[in-house]
Coordinates of C-alpha atoms in Angstrom, one line a residue:
Chain A
M845 CA 19.7 8.9 -1.1
K846 CA 16.6 7.4 -3.1
T847 CA 16.5 7.4 -6.9
V848 CA 12.8 8.0 -7.1
S849 CA 13.0 8.4 -11.4
T850 CA 15.8 8.9 -14.3
A851 CA 14.7 9.3 -17.8
L852 CA 17.4 10.0 -20.5
S853 CA 16.1 13.5 -22.3
H854 CA 18.7 16.1 -24.5
G855 CA 21.4 13.9 -24.1
G856 CA 21.7 13.9 -20.2
V857 CA 19.8 12.0 -17.3
Q858 CA 16.5 13.9 -15.4
G859 CA 16.8 12.3 -12.0
V860 CA 14.2 12.7 -9.2
Y861 CA 15.6 11.9 -6.0
S862 CA 14.8 11.8 -2.4
H863 CA 15.9 12.0 0.9
S864 CA 15.7 11.8 4.3
S865 CA 16.5 15.3 5.4
E866 CA 18.0 16.0 9.2
T867 CA 17.5 20.1 8.8
C868 CA 13.7 19.7 7.8
Q869 CA 13.0 16.7 9.7
C870 CA 11.4 15.1 6.6
D871 CA 11.7 13.9 3.4
M872 CA 12.1 15.7 0.6
T873 CA 11.9 15.9 -2.8
F874 CA 14.5 17.4 -5.5
A875 CA 15.6 17.1 -9.3
V876 CA 18.6 17.2 -11.0
F877 CA 19.6 17.7 -15.1
V878 CA 23.0 16.1 -14.9
P879 CA 24.5 16.8 -18.9
P880 CA 26.4 14.3 -21.1
Q881 CA 29.6 16.4 -20.6
A882 CA 29.7 14.8 -17.0
E883 CA 31.1 11.3 -18.5
D884 CA 34.1 13.6 -19.2
G885 CA 34.0 14.6 -15.4
P886 CA 32.9 16.9 -13.2
C887 CA 30.0 19.7 -14.5
P888 CA 29.3 23.2 -12.8
V889 CA 26.3 23.7 -11.0
L890 CA 23.2 26.0 -11.9
W891 CA 20.4 26.1 -8.4
Y892 CA 17.0 26.8 -9.5
L893 CA 14.7 28.0 -6.7
S894 CA 11.0 27.5 -7.6
G895 CA 8.3 30.2 -6.8
L896 CA 5.0 29.8 -4.3
T897 CA 3.4 26.4 -4.6
C898 CA 6.1 24.9 -6.7
T899 CA 7.9 21.3 -6.0
H900 CA 10.8 20.6 -7.9
A901 CA 8.8 19.2 -10.7
N902 CA 7.2 22.4 -12.0
V903 CA 10.2 23.7 -13.9
M904 CA 11.1 20.3 -14.4
D905 CA 8.8 19.9 -16.2
K906 CA 7.8 23.4 -17.8
G907 CA 11.2 24.9 -17.6
E908 CA 12.7 24.1 -21.1
Y909 CA 16.2 24.0 -19.5
R910 CA 17.9 20.7 -20.6
R911 CA 18.4 21.8 -24.0
M912 CA 20.5 24.6 -23.3
A913 CA 22.2 22.9 -20.1
A914 CA 22.9 19.6 -22.3
E915 CA 24.4 21.9 -24.5
L916 CA 26.5 24.2 -22.0
G917 CA 27.0 21.1 -19.8
M918 CA 25.8 22.4 -16.5
I919 CA 24.2 20.5 -14.1
V920 CA 20.9 21.9 -13.0
V921 CA 19.7 21.0 -9.3
C922 CA 15.8 22.4 -8.5
P923 CA 14.8 21.4 -4.8
D924 CA 11.1 21.4 -3.3
T925 CA 10.5 25.2 -2.3
S926 CA 9.0 23.8 1.7
P927 CA 9.4 21.1 4.1
R928 CA 6.5 18.6 3.3
G929 CA 4.8 15.3 5.0
D930 CA 1.9 14.9 7.1
N931 CA 3.4 16.0 10.4
V932 CA 4.7 18.9 8.8
P933 CA 2.3 22.0 10.2
D934 CA 0.5 24.0 7.4
E935 CA -2.3 26.5 6.6
P936 CA -3.9 24.3 3.3
D937 CA -6.2 27.0 2.6
N938 CA -3.1 29.7 2.6
W939 CA -0.9 29.4 -0.6
Q940 CA 1.1 32.4 0.4
F941 CA 2.2 30.0 3.7
G942 CA 3.8 27.2 5.0
K943 CA 4.1 24.0 2.3
G944 CA 4.8 25.6 -0.9
A945 CA 5.9 29.0 1.0
G946 CA 8.7 28.0 2.5
F947 CA 10.2 31.7 1.3
Y948 CA 14.0 30.1 2.0
V949 CA 14.4 30.9 5.6
D950 CA 15.1 29.2 8.8
A951 CA 12.1 29.7 10.7
T952 CA 12.4 30.6 14.7
Q953 CA 8.7 30.5 15.4
E954 CA 6.9 27.6 16.9
P955 CA 5.3 25.5 15.2
F956 CA 7.6 26.4 12.1
A957 CA 11.2 26.1 13.8
K958 CA 11.4 22.4 13.7
N959 CA 10.9 22.0 9.6
Y960 CA 11.0 25.0 7.8
R961 CA 15.0 25.3 7.5
M962 CA 14.6 25.9 4.0
Y963 CA 18.1 28.1 4.3
S964 CA 20.0 25.8 5.7
Y965 CA 18.7 22.9 3.8
I966 CA 19.3 24.7 0.4
T967 CA 22.6 26.3 1.9
E968 CA 23.9 23.3 3.5
E969 CA 22.7 19.8 3.3
L970 CA 21.6 19.8 -0.4
P971 CA 24.8 21.2 -1.5
A972 CA 26.4 18.1 0.5
L973 CA 23.8 15.8 -1.0
I974 CA 24.7 17.0 -3.8
A975 CA 28.2 17.1 -4.1
G976 CA 28.6 13.3 -2.7
N977 CA 26.2 12.1 -4.8
F978 CA 26.7 13.3 -8.6
P979 CA 29.7 14.6 -11.1
A980 CA 29.9 17.9 -9.7
D981 CA 32.0 20.6 -9.5
M982 CA 31.1 22.4 -6.4
N983 CA 33.9 25.3 -7.2
R984 CA 31.9 26.2 -9.9
Q985 CA 28.0 27.5 -8.6
S986 CA 25.7 29.7 -9.9
I987 CA 21.8 30.3 -9.0
F988 CA 18.5 30.9 -10.7
G989 CA 15.0 31.2 -9.2
H990 CA 11.4 32.2 -9.9
S991 CA 9.7 34.8 -7.6
M992 CA 9.9 33.6 -4.6
G993 CA 12.6 31.7 -5.5
G994 CA 14.2 34.2 -7.7
H995 CA 14.1 35.8 -3.7
G996 CA 16.1 32.7 -2.8
A997 CA 18.5 32.9 -5.3
L998 CA 18.9 36.9 -4.3
I999 CA 19.5 36.8 -0.7
I1000 CA 21.7 33.2 -1.0
A1001 CA 23.8 34.9 -3.2
L1002 CA 24.3 38.0 -1.2
K1003 CA 24.9 35.7 1.8
N1004 CA 27.7 33.1 0.6
T1005 CA 29.4 35.7 -2.0
D1006 CA 32.1 33.4 -2.1
R1007 CA 29.8 30.2 -3.2
F1008 CA 28.3 31.8 -6.3
K1009 CA 30.1 33.3 -9.4
S1010 CA 26.7 34.2 -10.6
C1011 CA 23.2 34.5 -9.9
S1012 CA 19.9 36.0 -11.8
A1013 CA 15.9 35.5 -11.2
F1014 CA 13.0 35.9 -13.2
A1015 CA 10.3 38.4 -11.8
P1016 CA 12.2 37.7 -8.2
I1017 CA 10.2 39.3 -5.0
V1018 CA 12.8 42.2 -4.2
E1019 CA 11.8 43.1 -0.4
P1020 CA 9.6 40.4 1.0
S1021 CA 9.3 42.5 4.0
T1022 CA 7.3 45.0 2.7
A1023 CA 5.1 43.3 0.1
G1024 CA 1.4 41.6 0.7
W1025 CA 1.9 38.3 0.2
S1026 CA 5.4 37.4 1.9
K1027 CA 5.4 39.7 5.0
P1028 CA 2.8 37.7 7.0
A1029 CA 5.1 34.6 5.9
L1030 CA 7.9 36.3 7.2
E1031 CA 6.0 37.6 10.4
K1032 CA 5.1 33.9 11.2
Y1033 CA 8.0 32.2 10.3
L1034 CA 10.5 34.5 12.3
G1035 CA 8.1 36.6 14.6
A1036 CA 6.8 40.1 14.8
D1037 CA 10.6 42.4 15.1
A1038 CA 11.2 43.0 11.3
T1039 CA 14.7 44.2 11.9
V1040 CA 15.2 40.3 12.1
W1041 CA 13.7 39.8 8.6
R1042 CA 16.5 42.0 6.8
Q1043 CA 18.5 39.2 6.9
Y1044 CA 16.0 37.3 4.1
D1045 CA 15.7 40.9 2.1
A1046 CA 17.2 41.6 -1.0
C1047 CA 16.9 45.3 -0.6
A1048 CA 17.6 45.4 2.9
L1049 CA 20.6 43.0 2.7
V1050 CA 22.2 45.5 0.3
A1051 CA 21.0 48.5 1.7
D1052 CA 22.7 47.0 5.1
G1053 CA 25.9 46.5 2.9
A1054 CA 25.9 43.4 1.2
R1055 CA 27.3 43.1 -2.0
F1056 CA 27.0 40.4 -5.1
S1057 CA 29.7 40.8 -8.7
E1058 CA 26.6 42.0 -10.1
F1059 CA 22.9 40.6 -10.9
L1060 CA 20.5 39.6 -14.2
I1061 CA 16.5 40.4 -13.9
D1062 CA 14.2 39.5 -16.3
Q1063 CA 10.6 40.6 -15.1
G1064 CA 7.5 40.3 -17.4
S1065 CA 5.4 44.1 -17.9
A1066 CA 2.3 42.2 -18.0
D1067 CA 3.4 40.4 -14.6
G1068 CA -0.2 40.4 -12.4
F1069 CA 2.4 40.4 -9.0
L1070 CA 4.6 43.4 -10.3
D1071 CA 3.3 46.3 -8.8
E1072 CA 2.1 45.0 -5.1
G1073 CA 4.6 42.1 -5.2
L1074 CA 7.4 42.2 -7.3
R1075 CA 8.2 45.5 -7.6
P1076 CA 12.1 45.0 -9.2
W1077 CA 12.6 48.9 -9.0
L1078 CA 13.1 48.9 -5.6
F1079 CA 16.3 46.3 -5.9
D1080 CA 17.3 48.2 -9.1
K1081 CA 17.5 51.4 -6.7
A1082 CA 19.3 49.7 -3.7
C1083 CA 21.7 47.9 -6.6
S1084 CA 22.4 51.6 -8.3
E1085 CA 22.5 53.1 -4.7
A1086 CA 25.3 50.6 -3.2
G1087 CA 27.0 50.0 -7.5
I1088 CA 25.9 46.8 -7.9
P1089 CA 25.8 46.5 -11.7
L1090 CA 21.9 44.7 -12.4
T1091 CA 20.6 44.2 -15.8
L1092 CA 17.0 44.5 -15.7
N1093 CA 15.0 43.4 -18.6
M1094 CA 11.1 44.4 -18.3
R1095 CA 9.4 42.5 -21.2
E1096 CA 6.9 44.0 -22.7
G1097 CA 3.6 41.7 -22.3
Y1098 CA 5.2 38.7 -21.0
D1099 CA 2.9 37.8 -17.2
H1100 CA 4.3 35.1 -14.6
S1101 CA 4.0 32.2 -15.9
Y1102 CA 6.4 29.1 -17.2
F1103 CA 5.8 30.7 -20.0
F1104 CA 7.3 33.6 -19.6
I1105 CA 10.4 31.4 -17.7
S1106 CA 11.1 29.3 -20.3
T1107 CA 10.9 32.0 -23.0
F1108 CA 14.5 33.9 -21.0
M1109 CA 15.8 30.1 -19.6
D1110 CA 18.4 30.1 -22.4
N1111 CA 19.3 33.7 -22.4
H1112 CA 19.9 33.1 -18.0
L1113 CA 21.2 29.7 -18.7
A1114 CA 24.0 31.0 -21.4
W1115 CA 25.1 33.9 -18.8
H1116 CA 25.7 31.6 -16.3
A1117 CA 27.4 29.5 -18.0
R1118 CA 30.0 32.6 -19.2
R1119 CA 31.0 33.2 -15.6
L1120 CA 30.8 29.9 -14.4
A1121 CA 33.7 29.6 -17.1
A1122 CA 35.8 32.6 -16.1
D1123 CA 39.0 32.1 -13.4
Chain B
M1172 CA -15.1 29.3 -29.3
K1173 CA -13.9 30.8 -26.0
T1174 CA -11.0 32.6 -24.8
V1175 CA -9.5 29.9 -21.6
S1176 CA -6.3 31.5 -21.3
T1177 CA -3.7 33.1 -23.6
A1178 CA -0.1 34.2 -22.7
L1179 CA 3.0 35.2 -24.5
S1180 CA 5.6 33.0 -25.3
H1181 CA 9.0 32.9 -27.4
G1182 CA 7.6 35.7 -28.7
G1183 CA 4.3 34.1 -30.0
V1184 CA 0.9 33.7 -28.0
Q1185 CA -0.2 30.2 -26.0
G1186 CA -3.9 30.2 -25.9
V1187 CA -5.9 27.9 -24.7
Y1188 CA -9.7 27.9 -26.5
S1189 CA -12.8 26.3 -25.6
H1190 CA -16.0 25.4 -27.5
S1191 CA -19.4 23.7 -27.9
S1192 CA -18.7 20.7 -30.3
E1193 CA -21.4 19.4 -32.6
T1194 CA -19.6 16.8 -33.4
C1195 CA -18.6 15.4 -29.6
Q1196 CA -21.3 16.6 -28.2
C1197 CA -19.8 18.6 -25.4
D1198 CA -17.5 21.3 -24.6
M1199 CA -14.0 20.3 -25.8
T1200 CA -10.7 22.3 -25.0
F1201 CA -8.3 22.4 -27.3
A1202 CA -4.5 24.7 -27.6
V1203 CA -3.1 26.9 -30.0
F1204 CA 0.5 28.7 -30.7
V1205 CA 0.4 31.7 -32.8
P1206 CA 4.1 32.4 -33.5
P1207 CA 5.1 35.9 -34.3
Q1208 CA 5.0 35.8 -38.3
A1209 CA 1.1 35.8 -37.9
E1210 CA 1.2 39.1 -37.6
D1211 CA 2.7 39.4 -41.1
G1212 CA 0.5 37.0 -42.7
P1213 CA -1.1 33.4 -42.9
C1214 CA 0.9 30.6 -41.2
P1215 CA 1.6 26.9 -42.0
V1216 CA -0.9 25.0 -39.0
L1217 CA 1.2 22.0 -37.4
W1218 CA -1.6 19.5 -35.5
Y1219 CA 0.2 17.5 -32.4
L1220 CA -2.1 14.4 -31.5
S1221 CA -1.5 13.5 -27.7
G1222 CA -0.8 9.9 -26.6
L1223 CA -3.8 7.6 -23.9
T1224 CA -4.3 9.9 -20.3
C1225 CA -3.5 13.7 -22.5
T1226 CA -5.4 16.6 -22.7
H1227 CA -4.2 19.5 -24.5
A1228 CA -2.5 20.4 -21.7
N1229 CA 0.2 18.2 -21.8
V1230 CA 2.4 19.0 -24.5
M1231 CA 1.7 22.7 -24.2
D1232 CA 3.4 22.0 -20.7
K1233 CA 6.3 19.6 -21.5
G1234 CA 6.1 19.4 -25.1
E1235 CA 9.0 22.3 -25.7
Y1236 CA 7.8 22.8 -28.9
R1237 CA 7.3 27.2 -28.8
R1238 CA 11.1 28.5 -29.2
M1239 CA 11.3 26.2 -32.9
A1240 CA 7.9 27.1 -34.0
A1241 CA 8.2 31.0 -32.7
E1242 CA 11.4 30.2 -35.1
L1243 CA 9.8 28.8 -38.1
G1244 CA 6.6 30.4 -38.0
M1245 CA 4.5 27.4 -37.5
I1246 CA 0.8 27.4 -35.5
V1247 CA 0.8 25.0 -33.2
V1248 CA -2.7 23.0 -32.8
C1249 CA -2.9 20.8 -29.8
P1250 CA -6.4 19.2 -29.5
D1251 CA -7.8 17.3 -26.6
T1252 CA -7.7 12.8 -27.1
S1253 CA -11.7 12.5 -26.3
P1254 CA -15.1 14.3 -25.6
R1255 CA -15.0 15.2 -21.8
G1256 CA -17.7 16.1 -19.7
D1257 CA -19.8 14.7 -16.5
N1258 CA -22.5 13.7 -19.8
V1259 CA -19.9 11.5 -21.6
P1260 CA -19.7 7.8 -21.2
D1261 CA -16.7 6.7 -19.8
E1262 CA -14.9 3.9 -17.7
P1263 CA -12.6 5.6 -15.0
D1264 CA -10.6 3.3 -14.1
N1265 CA -9.6 1.7 -17.4
W1266 CA -6.7 4.6 -19.2
Q1267 CA -6.8 2.7 -22.0
F1268 CA -10.9 3.5 -23.1
G1269 CA -13.1 6.1 -22.5
K1270 CA -12.0 9.5 -21.5
G1271 CA -8.6 10.6 -23.1
A1272 CA -8.6 7.3 -24.9
G1273 CA -10.7 8.3 -28.3
F1274 CA -8.0 6.3 -30.4
Y1275 CA -9.3 9.5 -32.8
V1276 CA -12.1 6.9 -34.5
D1277 CA -15.8 8.0 -34.8
A1278 CA -17.7 5.1 -32.4
T1279 CA -20.1 3.7 -34.1
Q1280 CA -20.9 1.2 -30.8
E1281 CA -23.7 2.7 -28.2
P1282 CA -23.0 4.0 -25.9
F1283 CA -20.4 5.8 -27.0
A1284 CA -21.6 6.8 -30.8
K1285 CA -22.9 9.8 -30.1
N1286 CA -19.6 11.7 -28.4
Y1287 CA -16.7 10.1 -29.3
R1288 CA -16.3 11.4 -32.6
M1289 CA -12.5 11.9 -32.5
Y1290 CA -12.2 11.1 -36.1
S1291 CA -14.6 13.6 -37.6
Y1292 CA -13.8 16.0 -34.5
I1293 CA -10.0 16.6 -35.7
T1294 CA -10.3 16.1 -39.3
E1295 CA -13.8 18.8 -40.3
E1296 CA -15.1 20.3 -36.9
L1297 CA -11.9 21.6 -35.3
P1298 CA -10.0 22.8 -39.1
A1299 CA -13.2 24.8 -39.8
L1300 CA -12.7 26.5 -36.3
I1301 CA -8.8 26.8 -37.0
A1302 CA -9.8 28.4 -40.3
G1303 CA -12.0 30.6 -38.8
N1304 CA -10.4 31.7 -36.0
F1305 CA -6.8 32.1 -36.7
P1306 CA -4.2 33.4 -39.1
A1307 CA -3.7 29.8 -40.6
D1308 CA -2.9 28.9 -44.3
M1309 CA -5.4 25.9 -44.3
N1310 CA -3.0 25.0 -47.8
R1311 CA 0.3 24.3 -45.6
Q1312 CA -1.2 21.7 -42.6
S1313 CA 1.0 18.7 -41.4
I1314 CA 0.5 16.5 -38.6
F1315 CA 2.1 14.8 -35.7
G1316 CA 2.2 12.7 -32.7
H1317 CA 2.8 10.6 -29.9
S1318 CA 1.7 7.0 -29.1
M1319 CA -2.1 7.0 -29.2
G1320 CA -1.7 10.3 -30.8
G1321 CA 1.0 9.2 -33.2
H1322 CA -1.5 6.3 -34.4
G1323 CA -4.1 8.9 -34.9
A1324 CA -1.7 11.0 -37.0
L1325 CA -0.5 8.3 -39.2
I1326 CA -4.0 7.1 -40.3
I1327 CA -5.7 10.9 -40.6
A1328 CA -2.6 11.5 -42.8
L1329 CA -3.3 7.8 -44.9
K1330 CA -6.7 8.9 -45.0
N1331 CA -6.2 12.5 -45.9
T1332 CA -3.1 12.7 -48.7
D1333 CA -4.1 15.5 -50.0
R1334 CA -4.4 17.5 -46.8
F1335 CA -1.8 17.5 -44.9
K1336 CA 2.6 17.7 -46.8
S1337 CA 3.9 15.7 -44.3
C1338 CA 3.5 13.1 -40.7
S1339 CA 5.6 12.5 -38.4
A1340 CA 5.4 10.6 -35.3
F1341 CA 6.9 9.7 -31.9
A1342 CA 6.6 6.3 -30.4
P1343 CA 3.4 5.9 -31.9
I1344 CA 0.9 2.5 -31.8
V1345 CA 1.5 1.7 -35.4
E1346 CA -0.6 -1.7 -35.6
P1347 CA -4.2 -0.6 -32.9
S1348 CA -6.1 -3.7 -34.4
T1349 CA -3.6 -6.2 -32.5
A1350 CA -2.2 -4.2 -29.5
G1351 CA -3.3 -5.4 -26.1
W1352 CA -4.0 -1.7 -25.1
S1353 CA -6.2 -0.6 -28.2
K1354 CA -7.7 -3.7 -29.5
P1355 CA -10.5 -3.4 -26.5
A1356 CA -10.8 -0.2 -27.0
L1357 CA -11.6 -0.6 -31.1
E1358 CA -13.6 -3.2 -30.3
K1359 CA -16.0 -1.2 -27.7
Y1360 CA -15.9 1.8 -30.0
L1361 CA -16.1 -0.4 -33.8
G1362 CA -17.8 -3.2 -32.8
A1363 CA -16.8 -6.8 -32.8
D1364 CA -16.1 -7.4 -36.4
A1365 CA -12.0 -6.8 -37.0
T1366 CA -12.8 -5.8 -40.2
V1367 CA -13.8 -2.5 -39.7
W1368 CA -10.8 -1.9 -37.5
R1369 CA -9.1 -1.7 -40.7
Q1370 CA -9.8 2.0 -41.2
Y1371 CA -8.7 3.1 -38.1
D1372 CA -4.7 1.1 -38.1
A1373 CA -1.7 2.4 -39.8
C1374 CA -0.7 -0.7 -41.0
A1375 CA -3.6 -2.1 -42.4
L1376 CA -4.7 0.8 -44.6
V1377 CA -1.6 0.9 -46.1
A1378 CA -1.7 -3.1 -46.9
D1379 CA -5.2 -2.2 -48.2
G1380 CA -3.5 0.4 -50.0
A1381 CA -3.5 3.8 -48.8
R1382 CA -0.5 5.5 -49.5
F1383 CA 1.2 8.8 -48.2
S1384 CA 4.1 10.7 -49.3
E1385 CA 6.7 9.5 -46.8
F1386 CA 6.9 9.2 -42.7
L1387 CA 9.2 9.8 -40.1
I1388 CA 9.2 8.4 -36.9
D1389 CA 11.2 8.4 -33.6
Q1390 CA 11.2 6.0 -30.9
G1391 CA 13.0 4.9 -27.9
S1392 CA 15.0 2.0 -27.4
A1393 CA 13.9 2.2 -23.3
D1394 CA 10.3 2.7 -23.8
G1395 CA 8.2 0.0 -21.8
F1396 CA 5.6 0.2 -24.5
L1397 CA 7.8 -0.9 -27.5
D1398 CA 7.4 -4.7 -28.0
E1399 CA 3.4 -4.8 -26.8
G1400 CA 2.0 -1.5 -27.5
L1401 CA 4.2 -0.3 -30.1
R1402 CA 5.9 -2.1 -32.4
P1403 CA 7.1 0.5 -35.1
W1404 CA 9.2 -2.6 -37.2
L1405 CA 5.3 -3.6 -38.0
F1406 CA 5.0 -0.5 -39.7
D1407 CA 8.7 -0.2 -41.4
K1408 CA 7.6 -3.7 -43.0
A1409 CA 4.6 -2.2 -44.0
C1410 CA 5.6 1.1 -45.1
S1411 CA 8.8 -1.0 -47.2
E1412 CA 6.1 -3.2 -48.8
A1413 CA 4.3 -0.6 -50.0
G1414 CA 7.1 1.5 -51.3
I1415 CA 6.3 4.2 -49.0
P1416 CA 9.8 5.9 -47.7
L1417 CA 10.0 5.9 -43.9
T1418 CA 12.8 7.1 -41.5
L1419 CA 12.3 5.1 -38.6
N1420 CA 14.8 6.8 -35.4
M1421 CA 15.5 5.0 -32.8
R1422 CA 17.0 6.3 -30.1
E1423 CA 18.7 4.8 -27.8
G1424 CA 18.0 5.1 -24.0
Y1425 CA 14.9 7.1 -24.7
D1426 CA 11.8 6.0 -22.9
H1427 CA 7.9 6.9 -23.7
S1428 CA 8.0 10.3 -21.7
Y1429 CA 8.2 13.9 -22.5
F1430 CA 11.2 13.8 -21.9
F1431 CA 11.9 11.7 -24.7
I1432 CA 9.8 13.5 -27.0
S1433 CA 10.6 17.3 -25.9
T1434 CA 14.3 16.2 -26.8
F1435 CA 13.2 15.0 -30.4
M1436 CA 10.7 18.1 -30.8
D1437 CA 13.3 20.5 -32.4
N1438 CA 14.2 17.8 -35.1
H1439 CA 10.2 17.0 -36.3
L1440 CA 9.4 20.4 -36.2
A1441 CA 12.5 21.6 -38.3
W1442 CA 11.8 18.4 -40.7
H1443 CA 7.4 19.6 -41.2
A1444 CA 8.5 23.4 -42.4
R1445 CA 10.8 22.3 -45.0
R1446 CA 7.6 20.1 -46.3
L1447 CA 5.2 23.1 -45.2
A1448 CA 7.7 25.2 -47.5
A1449 CA 7.8 23.5 -50.8
D1450 CA 5.3 23.7 -53.2

């Protein structure tokens, strides 16, 4: 692991790191904020998964999470959204597929299967790296994300129930199998058989029996992707039918941007902190 | 004035606007945050001047000012740092001069005199535009900034004592006439006669008799520009000799970045709010 940069911020350290990823067969970059409380011992870990077109840097720059994370004593890990590099297959003119659009799946289709393994990267390789290099209490982990990263957070929580104390999302894609901006990506990464996609689809996972303690979702009412791409009511219905508590906050007038995310960041951090503190 | 974008954030509206500037003879872009309190009447105005290489967008994205500005009911105006456009003379390879480096002066030398009039733009044209288009209480204005923009805030306050209730800065250039990264710019904008530069030099202005109620400066001790470019002790000495109260907070381990600025943004906003509320 290589340190790209570190800066003191809000009493903690905001770092950027890179490493050669075995899982993705390329160099990967990620951001970690370590709060001041880490001087006194390991801190809980909150994973933030970003949306389409983002790298680790967008939420690090615009997410406004450090003040509250420093107050609550939480490590915040912000991974990239796809494999990177000149040798990674891509569709440069398509912002909904390829680099910046890994969709947190393990691709099975060529030419993507070699690099596009973001599910395993986020759930296996990167956690091991975090555990080995940061003052992290890996018994206390939670996960959240935005848009495509909200999708990632939901499916990763549903598939790793025992690992995460809590899961929340800002404007998540809840049923990627049927949304216009995600369906073509799932087909290219996973093949034409849509039954295979269900393991990476939050609504389908719940319908197929996956369970989690509870969810928190914030969604802007003025989000341009609401009706076609996001449709949180589908997840509301799925959770309701499965008996999973879901708090769905519709935020009047808010859009899909970091201006929205940063507004409700404090609420999400505090919500996770309460659940990370519980035994 | 044209609205480029608006987004709800922290209960207020973060907008980006552009207009054809008579002063700079080009199109100019700026950001304004209007807090929710503006629904009940005009709000005080806090001007934030940015540093070298920045546009209006850097502090808007990374400054983390909206939460506290919304709490305190302050309009925050973030102008650009220079004239812009293909017709504006520039030194593209020099980040310390030309576009992104207006140094808040009115240039007198060719070919810069036509466009590089940031002092008049910030003190005359843009205030009139703000007064005419936003719910702004122009009788309650304060000003702050970072680095080159900290320089801008200090000189503009010193030259417009009656307009501003308070002035603060993050890591300001306090004596641009003698710092390596600003001296060549002053020479190109203002000519070889260094006595002319004194009207745009905070230390020289104070030495020459300018006064202001008090100043607040935060400066990171790990700032790579501290010893050569910033040197706040020069302003400390000048203020001390002139009897101007200056609170100079040296922040151990902090650098020159927005990770530093955002850490102390709340303090500065609250400090200005108290002075804006005073009669």
